[in-house]
Short mmCIF file of C-alpha atoms in Angstrom, two decimals:
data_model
loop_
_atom_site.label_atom_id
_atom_site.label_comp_id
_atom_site.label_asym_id
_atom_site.label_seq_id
_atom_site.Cartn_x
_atom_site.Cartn_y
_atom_site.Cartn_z
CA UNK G 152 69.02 115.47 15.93
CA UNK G 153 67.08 112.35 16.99
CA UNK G 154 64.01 113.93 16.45
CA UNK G 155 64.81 114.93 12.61
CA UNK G 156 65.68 111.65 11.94
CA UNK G 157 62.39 110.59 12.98
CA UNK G 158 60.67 113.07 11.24
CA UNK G 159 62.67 112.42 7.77
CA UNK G 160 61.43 108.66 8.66
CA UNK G 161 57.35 109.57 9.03
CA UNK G 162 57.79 111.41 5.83
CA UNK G 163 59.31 108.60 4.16
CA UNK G 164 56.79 106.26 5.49
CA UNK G 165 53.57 107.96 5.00
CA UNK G 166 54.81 109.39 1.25
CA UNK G 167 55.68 105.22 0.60
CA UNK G 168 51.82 104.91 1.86
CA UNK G 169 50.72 106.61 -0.51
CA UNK G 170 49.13 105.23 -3.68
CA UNK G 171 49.41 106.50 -7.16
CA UNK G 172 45.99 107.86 -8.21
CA UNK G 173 45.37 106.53 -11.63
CA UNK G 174 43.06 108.41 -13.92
CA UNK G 175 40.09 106.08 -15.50
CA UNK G 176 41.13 106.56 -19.37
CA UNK G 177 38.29 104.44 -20.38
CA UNK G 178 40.19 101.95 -22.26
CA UNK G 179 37.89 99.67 -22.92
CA UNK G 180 36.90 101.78 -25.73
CA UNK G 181 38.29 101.81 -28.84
CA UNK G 182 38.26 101.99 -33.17
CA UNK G 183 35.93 98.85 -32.82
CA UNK G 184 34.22 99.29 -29.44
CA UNK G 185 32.72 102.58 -29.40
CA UNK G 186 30.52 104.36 -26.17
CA UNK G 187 27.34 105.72 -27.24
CA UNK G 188 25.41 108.42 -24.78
CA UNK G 189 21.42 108.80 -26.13
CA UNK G 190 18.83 111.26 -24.48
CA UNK G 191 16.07 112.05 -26.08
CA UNK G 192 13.70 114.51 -24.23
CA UNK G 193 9.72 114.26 -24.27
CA UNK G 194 8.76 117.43 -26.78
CA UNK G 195 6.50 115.52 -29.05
CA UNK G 196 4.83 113.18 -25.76
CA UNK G 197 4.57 109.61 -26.31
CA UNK G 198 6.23 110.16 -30.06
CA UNK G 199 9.62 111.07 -28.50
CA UNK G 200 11.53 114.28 -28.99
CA UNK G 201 14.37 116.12 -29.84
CA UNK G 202 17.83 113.81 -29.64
CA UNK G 203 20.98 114.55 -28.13
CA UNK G 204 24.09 111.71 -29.05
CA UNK G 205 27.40 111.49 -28.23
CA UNK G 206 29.72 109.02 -29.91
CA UNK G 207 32.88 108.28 -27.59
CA UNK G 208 36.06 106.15 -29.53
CA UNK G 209 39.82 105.83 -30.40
CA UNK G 210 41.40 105.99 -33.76
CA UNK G 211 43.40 102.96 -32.48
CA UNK G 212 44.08 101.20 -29.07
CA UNK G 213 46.02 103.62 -27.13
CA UNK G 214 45.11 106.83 -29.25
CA UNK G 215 43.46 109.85 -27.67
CA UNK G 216 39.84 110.08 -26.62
CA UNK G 217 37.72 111.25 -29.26
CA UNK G 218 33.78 111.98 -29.40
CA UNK G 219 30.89 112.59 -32.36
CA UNK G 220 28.33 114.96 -31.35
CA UNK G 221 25.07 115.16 -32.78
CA UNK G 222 21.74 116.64 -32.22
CA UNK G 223 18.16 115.63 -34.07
CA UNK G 224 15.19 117.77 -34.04
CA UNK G 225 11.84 116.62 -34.20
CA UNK G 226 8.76 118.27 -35.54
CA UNK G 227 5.97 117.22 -33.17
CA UNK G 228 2.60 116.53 -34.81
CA UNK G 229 3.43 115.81 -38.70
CA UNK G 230 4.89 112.35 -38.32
CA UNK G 231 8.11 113.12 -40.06
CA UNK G 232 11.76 111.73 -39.07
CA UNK G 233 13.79 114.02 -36.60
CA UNK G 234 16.75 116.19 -38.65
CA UNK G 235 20.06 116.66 -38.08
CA UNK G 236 20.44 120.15 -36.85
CA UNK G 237 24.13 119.62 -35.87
CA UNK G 238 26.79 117.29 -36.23
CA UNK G 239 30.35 117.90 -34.76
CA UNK G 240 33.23 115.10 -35.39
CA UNK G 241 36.39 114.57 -33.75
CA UNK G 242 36.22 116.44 -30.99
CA UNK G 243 39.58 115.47 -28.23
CA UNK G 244 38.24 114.85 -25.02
CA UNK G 245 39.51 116.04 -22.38
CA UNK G 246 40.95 114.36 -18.52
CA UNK G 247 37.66 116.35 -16.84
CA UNK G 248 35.29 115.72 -19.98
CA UNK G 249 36.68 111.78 -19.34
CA UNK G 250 35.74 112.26 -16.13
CA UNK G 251 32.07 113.82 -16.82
CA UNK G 252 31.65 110.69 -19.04
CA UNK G 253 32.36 108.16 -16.26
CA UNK G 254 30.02 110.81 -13.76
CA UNK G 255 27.02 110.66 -16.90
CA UNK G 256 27.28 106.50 -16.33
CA UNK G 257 27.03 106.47 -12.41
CA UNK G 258 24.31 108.89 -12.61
CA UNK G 259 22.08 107.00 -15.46
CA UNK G 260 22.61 103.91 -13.29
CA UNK G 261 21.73 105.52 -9.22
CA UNK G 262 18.81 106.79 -11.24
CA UNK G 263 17.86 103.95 -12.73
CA UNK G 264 18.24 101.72 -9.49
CA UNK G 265 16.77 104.48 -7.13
CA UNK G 266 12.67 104.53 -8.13
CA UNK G 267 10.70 102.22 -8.75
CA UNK G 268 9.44 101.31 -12.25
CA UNK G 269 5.74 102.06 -13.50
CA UNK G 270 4.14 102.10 -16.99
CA UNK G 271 4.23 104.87 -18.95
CA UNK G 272 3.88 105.68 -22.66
CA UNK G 273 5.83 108.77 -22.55
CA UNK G 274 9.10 111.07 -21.27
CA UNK G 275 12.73 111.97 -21.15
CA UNK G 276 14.72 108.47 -22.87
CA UNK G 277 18.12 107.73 -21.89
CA UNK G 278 20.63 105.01 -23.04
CA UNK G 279 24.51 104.19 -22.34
CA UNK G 280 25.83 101.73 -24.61
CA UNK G 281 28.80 99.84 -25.73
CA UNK G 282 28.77 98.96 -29.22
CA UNK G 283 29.84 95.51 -28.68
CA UNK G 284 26.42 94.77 -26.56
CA UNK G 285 28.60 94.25 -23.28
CA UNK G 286 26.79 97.19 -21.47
CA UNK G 287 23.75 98.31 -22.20
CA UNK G 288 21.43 100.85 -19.39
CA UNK G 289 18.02 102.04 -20.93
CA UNK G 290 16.23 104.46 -18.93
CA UNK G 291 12.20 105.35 -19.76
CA UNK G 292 10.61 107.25 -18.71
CA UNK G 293 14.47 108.87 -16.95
CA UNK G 294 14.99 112.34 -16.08
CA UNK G 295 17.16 114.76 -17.09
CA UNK G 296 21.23 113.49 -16.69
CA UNK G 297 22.93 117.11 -14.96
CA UNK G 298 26.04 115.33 -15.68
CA UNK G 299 25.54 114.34 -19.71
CA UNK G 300 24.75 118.10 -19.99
CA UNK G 301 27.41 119.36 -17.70
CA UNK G 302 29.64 117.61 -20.66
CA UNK G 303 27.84 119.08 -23.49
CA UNK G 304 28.42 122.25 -21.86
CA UNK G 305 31.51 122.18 -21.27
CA UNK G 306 32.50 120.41 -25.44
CA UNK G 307 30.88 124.12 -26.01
CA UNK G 308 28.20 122.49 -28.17
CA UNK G 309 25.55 124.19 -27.23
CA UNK G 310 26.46 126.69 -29.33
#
């Protein structure tokens, strides 16, 4: 009997231990602060490429995630502006799409920080950005993010 009691008590305690694991929900975005995800690969050399851009907000404070999705295509060689080739709005992001959002951040940034920087006048561009101007990471010349296209991937808009 004694030792039931003590296991009901090491239960209790390590269960009271435990903490609650809070999902990151991103809240510092919102209707007026908005996240913006740029890459824009190096197809056309030092004149840029094709763009990929996701738009990350809230319809109001504590509304659900929402994202703008939209790719530009260059043509390399004739000087003309990229073109929209596709533009999805409103899609609802997801708990693991929030998730590859904060993963596309950390990875920009250990990129950024881990090589040293050299002069170049062309390759892949990457940028994270809050629209109010309180974060801003600019990668050139980057390399691919595995984790901004892990998310397009799985908003199925690579279709």
């Amino acid at each position: 009997m004694k030792s039931l009691y003590s296991l009901i008590g090491t239960i209790v305690l390590i269960s009271s231990c435990q903490t609650e694991n809070k999902q990151n929900t991103l809240l510092y975005i919102n209707h007026v602060n908005k996240l913006e995800l740029l890459t824009v690969d190096d197809n056309c050399g030092e004149w840029g490429g094709n763009e990929k851009q996701l738009i990350i907000y809230r319809d109001d404070f504590k509304g659900q995630l929402l994202a703008d999705y939209s790719e530009k295509t260059k043509t390399c060689g004739n000087g003309s502006e990229s073109k929209i080739t596709k533009l999805i709005k409103r899609i609802k992001i997801t708990e693991e799409e929030n998730n590859l959002i904060v993963e596309s951040i950390n990875e920009l940034c250990k990129n950024k920080m881990d090589r040293e920087e050299y002069p170049s006048h062309s390759g892949i561009f990457n940028r994270i950005m809050l629209s109010d101007s309180s974060m801003i990471i600019t990668d050139f010349p980057s390399v691919e993010l595995k984790k901004f296209n892990e998310l397009v991937q799985k908003l199925n808009l690579n279709n």
